[in-house]
CSV table of C-alpha atoms and ligand atoms in Angstrom, one decimal:
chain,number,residue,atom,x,y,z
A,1,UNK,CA,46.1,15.4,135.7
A,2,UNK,CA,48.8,13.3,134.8
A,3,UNK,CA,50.6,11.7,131.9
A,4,UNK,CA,50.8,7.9,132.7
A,5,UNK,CA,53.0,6.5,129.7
A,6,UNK,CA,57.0,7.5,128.2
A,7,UNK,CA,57.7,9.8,125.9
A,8,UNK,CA,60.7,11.8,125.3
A,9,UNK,CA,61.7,14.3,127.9
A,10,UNK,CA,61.5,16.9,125.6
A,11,UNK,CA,57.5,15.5,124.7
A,12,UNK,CA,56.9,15.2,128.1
A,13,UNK,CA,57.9,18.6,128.6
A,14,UNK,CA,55.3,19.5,126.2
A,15,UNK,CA,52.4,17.6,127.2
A,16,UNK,CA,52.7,18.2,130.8
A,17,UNK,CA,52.8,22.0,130.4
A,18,UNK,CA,49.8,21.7,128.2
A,19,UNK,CA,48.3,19.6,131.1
A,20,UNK,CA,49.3,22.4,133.5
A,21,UNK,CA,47.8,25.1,131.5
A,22,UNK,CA,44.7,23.7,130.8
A,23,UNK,CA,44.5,24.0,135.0
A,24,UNK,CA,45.3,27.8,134.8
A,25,UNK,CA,42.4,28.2,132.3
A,26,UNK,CA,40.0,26.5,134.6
A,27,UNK,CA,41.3,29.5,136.9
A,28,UNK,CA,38.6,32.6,136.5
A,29,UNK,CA,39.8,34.8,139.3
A,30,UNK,CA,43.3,34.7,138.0
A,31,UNK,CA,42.0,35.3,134.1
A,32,UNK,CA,39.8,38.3,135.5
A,33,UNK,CA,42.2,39.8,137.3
A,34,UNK,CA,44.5,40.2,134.3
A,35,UNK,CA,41.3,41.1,132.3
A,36,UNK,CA,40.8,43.8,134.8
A,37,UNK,CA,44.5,44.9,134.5
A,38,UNK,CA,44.5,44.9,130.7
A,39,UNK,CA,41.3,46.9,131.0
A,40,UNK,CA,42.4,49.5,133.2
A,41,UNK,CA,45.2,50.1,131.3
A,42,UNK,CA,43.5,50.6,128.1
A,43,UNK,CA,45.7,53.2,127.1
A,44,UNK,CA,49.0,51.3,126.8
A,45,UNK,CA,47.0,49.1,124.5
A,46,UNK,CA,44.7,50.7,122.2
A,47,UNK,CA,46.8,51.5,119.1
A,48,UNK,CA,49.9,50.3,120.6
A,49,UNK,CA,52.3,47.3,119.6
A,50,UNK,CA,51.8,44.4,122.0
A,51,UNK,CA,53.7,41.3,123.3
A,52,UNK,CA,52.4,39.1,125.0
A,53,UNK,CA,55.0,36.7,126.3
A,54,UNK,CA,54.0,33.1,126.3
A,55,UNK,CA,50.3,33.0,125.3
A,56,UNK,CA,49.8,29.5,126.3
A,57,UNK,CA,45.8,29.4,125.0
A,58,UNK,CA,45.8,32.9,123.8
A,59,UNK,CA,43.2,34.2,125.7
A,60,UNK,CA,45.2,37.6,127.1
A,61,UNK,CA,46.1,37.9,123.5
A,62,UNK,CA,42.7,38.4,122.8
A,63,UNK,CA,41.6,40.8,124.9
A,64,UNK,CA,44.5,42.7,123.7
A,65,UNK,CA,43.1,42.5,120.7
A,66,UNK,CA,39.9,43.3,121.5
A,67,UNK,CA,40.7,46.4,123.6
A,68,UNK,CA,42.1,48.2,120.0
A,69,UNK,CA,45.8,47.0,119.8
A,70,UNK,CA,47.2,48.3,116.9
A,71,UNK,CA,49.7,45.0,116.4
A,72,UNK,CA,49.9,42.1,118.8
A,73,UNK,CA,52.4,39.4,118.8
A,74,UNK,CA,51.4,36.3,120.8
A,75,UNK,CA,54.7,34.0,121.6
A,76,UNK,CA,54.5,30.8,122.6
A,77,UNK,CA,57.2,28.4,123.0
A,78,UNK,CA,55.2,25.4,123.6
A,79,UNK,CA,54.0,23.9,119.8
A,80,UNK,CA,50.6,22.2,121.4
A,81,UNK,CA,50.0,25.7,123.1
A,82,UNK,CA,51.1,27.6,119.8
A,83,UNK,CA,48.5,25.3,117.9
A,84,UNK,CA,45.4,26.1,120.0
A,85,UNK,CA,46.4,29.7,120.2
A,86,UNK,CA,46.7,30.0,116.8
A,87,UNK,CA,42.9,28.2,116.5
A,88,UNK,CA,41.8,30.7,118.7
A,89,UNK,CA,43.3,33.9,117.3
A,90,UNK,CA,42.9,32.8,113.4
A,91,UNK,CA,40.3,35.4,113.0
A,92,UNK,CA,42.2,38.9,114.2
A,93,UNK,CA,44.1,40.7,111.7
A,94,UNK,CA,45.9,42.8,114.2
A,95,UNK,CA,47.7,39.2,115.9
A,96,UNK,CA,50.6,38.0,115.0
A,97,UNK,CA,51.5,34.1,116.4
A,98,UNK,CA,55.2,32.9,116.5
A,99,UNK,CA,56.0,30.3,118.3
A,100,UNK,CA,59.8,30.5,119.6
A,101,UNK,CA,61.1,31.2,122.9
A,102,UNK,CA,60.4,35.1,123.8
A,103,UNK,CA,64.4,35.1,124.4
A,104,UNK,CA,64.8,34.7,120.3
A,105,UNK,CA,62.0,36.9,119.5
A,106,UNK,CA,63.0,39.9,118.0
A,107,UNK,CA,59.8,42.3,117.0
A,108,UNK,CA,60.1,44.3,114.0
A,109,UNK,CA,58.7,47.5,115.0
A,110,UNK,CA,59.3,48.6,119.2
A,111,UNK,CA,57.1,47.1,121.5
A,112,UNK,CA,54.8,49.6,123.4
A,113,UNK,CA,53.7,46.7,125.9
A,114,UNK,CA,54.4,43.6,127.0
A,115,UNK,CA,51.9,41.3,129.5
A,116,UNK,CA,53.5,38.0,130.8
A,117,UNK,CA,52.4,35.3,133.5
A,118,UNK,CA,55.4,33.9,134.4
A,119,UNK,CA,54.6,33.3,138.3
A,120,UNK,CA,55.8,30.6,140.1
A,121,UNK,CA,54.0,30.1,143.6
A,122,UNK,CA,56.8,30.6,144.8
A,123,UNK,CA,57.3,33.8,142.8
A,124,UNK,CA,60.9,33.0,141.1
A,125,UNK,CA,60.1,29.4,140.3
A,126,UNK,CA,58.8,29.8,136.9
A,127,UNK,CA,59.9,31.3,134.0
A,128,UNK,CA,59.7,35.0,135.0
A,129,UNK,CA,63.8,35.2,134.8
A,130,UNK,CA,63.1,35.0,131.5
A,131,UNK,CA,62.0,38.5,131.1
A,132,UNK,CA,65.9,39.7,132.1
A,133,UNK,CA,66.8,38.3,128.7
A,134,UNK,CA,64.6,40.0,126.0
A,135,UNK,CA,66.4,41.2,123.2
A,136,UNK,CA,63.8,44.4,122.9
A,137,UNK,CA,62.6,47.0,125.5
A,138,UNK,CA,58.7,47.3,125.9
A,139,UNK,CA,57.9,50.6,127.6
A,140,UNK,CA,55.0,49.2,129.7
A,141,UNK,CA,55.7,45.7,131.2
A,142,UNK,CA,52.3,44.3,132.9
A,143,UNK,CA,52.2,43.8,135.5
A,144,UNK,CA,55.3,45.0,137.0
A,145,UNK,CA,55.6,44.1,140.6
A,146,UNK,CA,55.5,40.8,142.7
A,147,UNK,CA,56.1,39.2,146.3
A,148,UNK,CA,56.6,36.8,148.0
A,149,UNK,CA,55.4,36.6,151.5
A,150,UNK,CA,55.5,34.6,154.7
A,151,UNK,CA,53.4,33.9,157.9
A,152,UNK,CA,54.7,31.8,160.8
A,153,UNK,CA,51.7,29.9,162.5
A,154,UNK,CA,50.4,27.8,164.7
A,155,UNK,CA,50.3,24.5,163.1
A,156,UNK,CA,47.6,23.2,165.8
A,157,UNK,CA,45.0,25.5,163.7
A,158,UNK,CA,45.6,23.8,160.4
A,159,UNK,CA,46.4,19.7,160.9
A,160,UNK,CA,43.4,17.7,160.8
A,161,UNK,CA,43.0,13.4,161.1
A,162,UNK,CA,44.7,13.4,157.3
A,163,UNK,CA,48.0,15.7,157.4
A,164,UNK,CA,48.4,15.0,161.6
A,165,UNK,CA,51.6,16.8,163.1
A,166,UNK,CA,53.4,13.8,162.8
A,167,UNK,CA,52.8,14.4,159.0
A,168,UNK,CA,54.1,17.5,159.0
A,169,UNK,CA,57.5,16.6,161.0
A,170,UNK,CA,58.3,13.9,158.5
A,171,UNK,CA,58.1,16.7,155.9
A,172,UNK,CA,60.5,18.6,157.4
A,173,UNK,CA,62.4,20.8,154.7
A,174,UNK,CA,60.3,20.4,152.1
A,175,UNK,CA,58.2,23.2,150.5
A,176,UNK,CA,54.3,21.7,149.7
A,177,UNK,CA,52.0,23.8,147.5
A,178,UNK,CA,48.2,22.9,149.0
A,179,UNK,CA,49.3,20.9,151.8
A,180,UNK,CA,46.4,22.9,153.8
A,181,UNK,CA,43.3,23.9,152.8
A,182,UNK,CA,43.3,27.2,154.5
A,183,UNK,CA,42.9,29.8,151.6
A,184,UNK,CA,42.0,32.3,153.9
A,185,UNK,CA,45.5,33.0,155.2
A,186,UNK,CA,47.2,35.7,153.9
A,187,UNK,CA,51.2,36.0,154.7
A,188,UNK,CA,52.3,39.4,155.2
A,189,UNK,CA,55.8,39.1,156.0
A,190,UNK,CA,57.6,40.6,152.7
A,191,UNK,CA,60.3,37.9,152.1
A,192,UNK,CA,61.0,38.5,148.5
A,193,UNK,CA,60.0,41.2,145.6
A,194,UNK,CA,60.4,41.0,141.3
A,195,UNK,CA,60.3,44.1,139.3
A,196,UNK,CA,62.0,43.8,135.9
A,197,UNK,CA,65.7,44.4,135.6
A,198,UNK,CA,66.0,43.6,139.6
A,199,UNK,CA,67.9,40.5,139.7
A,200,UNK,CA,67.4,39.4,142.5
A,201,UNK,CA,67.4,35.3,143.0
A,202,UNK,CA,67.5,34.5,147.1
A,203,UNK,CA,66.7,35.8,149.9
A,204,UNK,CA,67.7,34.8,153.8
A,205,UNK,CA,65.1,34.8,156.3
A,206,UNK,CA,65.3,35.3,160.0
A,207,UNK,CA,61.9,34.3,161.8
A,208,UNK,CA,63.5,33.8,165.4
A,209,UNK,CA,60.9,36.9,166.9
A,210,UNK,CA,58.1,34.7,165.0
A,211,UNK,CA,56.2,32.3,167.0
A,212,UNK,CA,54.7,29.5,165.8
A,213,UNK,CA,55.7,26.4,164.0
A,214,UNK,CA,54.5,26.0,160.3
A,215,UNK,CA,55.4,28.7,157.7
A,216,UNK,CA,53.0,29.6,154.8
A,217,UNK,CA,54.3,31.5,151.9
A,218,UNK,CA,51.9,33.2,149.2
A,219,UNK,CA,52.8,35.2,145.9
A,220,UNK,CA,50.8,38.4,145.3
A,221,UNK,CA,51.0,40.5,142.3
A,222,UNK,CA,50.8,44.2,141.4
A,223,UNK,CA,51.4,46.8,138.7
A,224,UNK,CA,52.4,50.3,139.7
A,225,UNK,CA,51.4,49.1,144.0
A,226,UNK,CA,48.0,48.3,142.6
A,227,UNK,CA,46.7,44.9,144.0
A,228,UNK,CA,46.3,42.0,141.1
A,229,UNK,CA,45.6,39.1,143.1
A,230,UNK,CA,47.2,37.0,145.1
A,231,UNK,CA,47.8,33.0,146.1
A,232,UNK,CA,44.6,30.9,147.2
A,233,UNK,CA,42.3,33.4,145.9
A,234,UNK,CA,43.4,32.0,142.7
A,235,UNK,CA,43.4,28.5,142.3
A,236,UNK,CA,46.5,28.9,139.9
A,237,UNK,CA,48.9,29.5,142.8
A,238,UNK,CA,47.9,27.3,146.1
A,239,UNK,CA,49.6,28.7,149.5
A,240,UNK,CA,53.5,26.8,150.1
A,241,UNK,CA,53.5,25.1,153.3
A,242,UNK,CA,56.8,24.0,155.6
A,243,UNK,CA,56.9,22.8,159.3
A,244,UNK,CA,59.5,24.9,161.1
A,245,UNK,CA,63.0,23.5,161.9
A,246,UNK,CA,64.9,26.5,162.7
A,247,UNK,CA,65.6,30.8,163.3
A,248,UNK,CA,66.4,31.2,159.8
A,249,UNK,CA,65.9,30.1,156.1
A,250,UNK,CA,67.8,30.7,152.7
A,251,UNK,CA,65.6,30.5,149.7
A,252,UNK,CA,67.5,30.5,146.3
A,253,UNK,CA,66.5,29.9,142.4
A,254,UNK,CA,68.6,29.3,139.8
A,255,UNK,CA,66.9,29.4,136.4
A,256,UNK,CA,67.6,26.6,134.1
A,257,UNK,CA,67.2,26.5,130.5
A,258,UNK,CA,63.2,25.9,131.2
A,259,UNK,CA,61.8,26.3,134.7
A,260,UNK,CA,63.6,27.1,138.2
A,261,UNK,CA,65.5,24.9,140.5
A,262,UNK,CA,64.1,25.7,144.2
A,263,UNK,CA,66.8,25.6,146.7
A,264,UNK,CA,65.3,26.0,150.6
A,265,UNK,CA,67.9,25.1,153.4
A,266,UNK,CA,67.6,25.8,157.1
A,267,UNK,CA,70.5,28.1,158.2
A,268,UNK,CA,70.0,28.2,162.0
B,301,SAM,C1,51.4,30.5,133.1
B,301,SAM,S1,51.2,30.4,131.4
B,301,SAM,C2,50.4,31.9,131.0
B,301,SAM,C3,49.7,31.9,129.7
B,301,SAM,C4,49.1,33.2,129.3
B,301,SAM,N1,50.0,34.3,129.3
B,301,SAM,C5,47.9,33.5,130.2
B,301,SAM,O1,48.2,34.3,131.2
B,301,SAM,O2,46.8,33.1,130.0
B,301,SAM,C6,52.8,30.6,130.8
B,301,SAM,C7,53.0,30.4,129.4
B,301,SAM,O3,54.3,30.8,129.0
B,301,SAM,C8,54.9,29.8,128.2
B,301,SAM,N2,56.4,30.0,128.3
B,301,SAM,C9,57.1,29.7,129.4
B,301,SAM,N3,58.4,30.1,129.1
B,301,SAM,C10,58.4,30.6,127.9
B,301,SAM,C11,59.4,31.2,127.1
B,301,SAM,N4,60.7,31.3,127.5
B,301,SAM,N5,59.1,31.7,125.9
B,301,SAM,C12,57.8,31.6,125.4
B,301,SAM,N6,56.8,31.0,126.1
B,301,SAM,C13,57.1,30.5,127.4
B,301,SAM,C14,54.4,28.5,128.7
B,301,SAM,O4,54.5,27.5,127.7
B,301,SAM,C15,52.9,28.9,129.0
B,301,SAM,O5,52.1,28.8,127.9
């Protein structure tokens, strides 16, 4: 979905996240695996003070809610996002909209919990830096853990008459999200983790004992080493595809004042 007319950058910004996060919605593996998560830790919710940070339609909000929170604030710092939130929540005493950045909300009472979805497919190239700037403590963040993985493979196995090698050469150096439609891969070279407080915003990767010439990265996510789910079993995050061009790789983020500049360089 695309916006086809001008608006303000700052309206853009808006509109298109909106457009984005209606896509995420459409995503039931990705919403039932945080529904599972939420439900299996049941008690870090039930009478407890909640945050969830950026609530987009509300829906994890809910089920917070529903599972026996004692308070939960929903912040959202999108307006459109806030407005069919707040639609959807209108009817729960125990929830509490505010629409700000979660970096200048500042809870009245301490926060038991917080749940976020702040992944990038590429792990770090979302919002999820933005957690490292609360001005509270939860005791439970959910979930807790994240990777980023890698697979170097033989790119005979994946072009077809549409995205030919020759393709795949010209796009040397970039990273494309869904360039294959090969959800069944699963990367399991650990490239890059996220826990909170570990600040950690590049990585350099050596792949010269990897054969093959097309790397595939996919995010998975876990709280406390349990599995969440993963990229291309959730429609939400699509495996990153590159052709190969070298031994060795830096990845870097920096975090802007919304979103994550991607920096990916061959080194050798
Ligand atoms: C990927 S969506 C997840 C929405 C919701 N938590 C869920 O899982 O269904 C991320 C949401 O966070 C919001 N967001 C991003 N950065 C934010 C920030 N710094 N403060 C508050 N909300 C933010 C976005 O507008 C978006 O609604």
């Amino acid at each position: 979905m695309d916006i086809m007319n001008d608006f303000s950058a700052a309206e853009f910004d808006r509109l298109d996240d909106l457009l984005a996060f209606v896509s995420i919605y459409d995503d039931d593996n990705r919403t039932q695996a945080y529904f599972n998560l939420l439900d299996k830790n049941v008690k870090n919710i039930r009478d407890k003070v909640c945050v969830e940070a950026g609530c987009g339609f509300g829906i994890l909000a809910e089920h917070l809610a529903q599972l026996g929170a004692k308070k939960v604030y929903a912040v959202e710092a999108n307006q459109h996002l806030y407005d069919i939130a707040a639609h959807r929540l209108s009817s729960y005493r125990n929830v509490e909209l505010v629409c700000a950045d979660i970096r200048d909300f500042s809870p009245r009472e301490p926060v038991h919990l917080l749940v976020h979805e702040f992944f990038g497919q590429l792990l770090l190239d979302e919002d999820i830096y933005v957690l490292d700037q609360l001005t509270f403590v939860p005791k439970v963040i959910l979930p807790n853990q994240a990777r980023l993985n890698i697979s170097v493979l033989p790119a005979s196995e994946f072009v077809d008459a549409c995205v030919t090698q020759i393709v795949l050469e010209k796009l040397k150096g970039a990273l494309v999200a869904g360039l294959f439609d090969a959800n069944n891969v699963q990367p399991e070279q650990l490239i890059l983790t996220w826990q909170p407080g570990l600040k950690t915003y590049q990585t350099i990767v050596d792949i010269h004992d990897s054969p093959g010439d097309v790397l595939c990265f996919g995010l998975e996510i876990y709280h406390d080493d349990s599995f969440v789910c993963r990229a291309g079993e959730c429609d939400n995050w699509s495996l990153v595809w590159t052709p190969r061009a070298g031994d060795q790789f830096l990845l870097k983020f920096t975090p802007a004042n919304r979103g994550t500049f991607v920096q990916f360089r061959w080194l050798k």
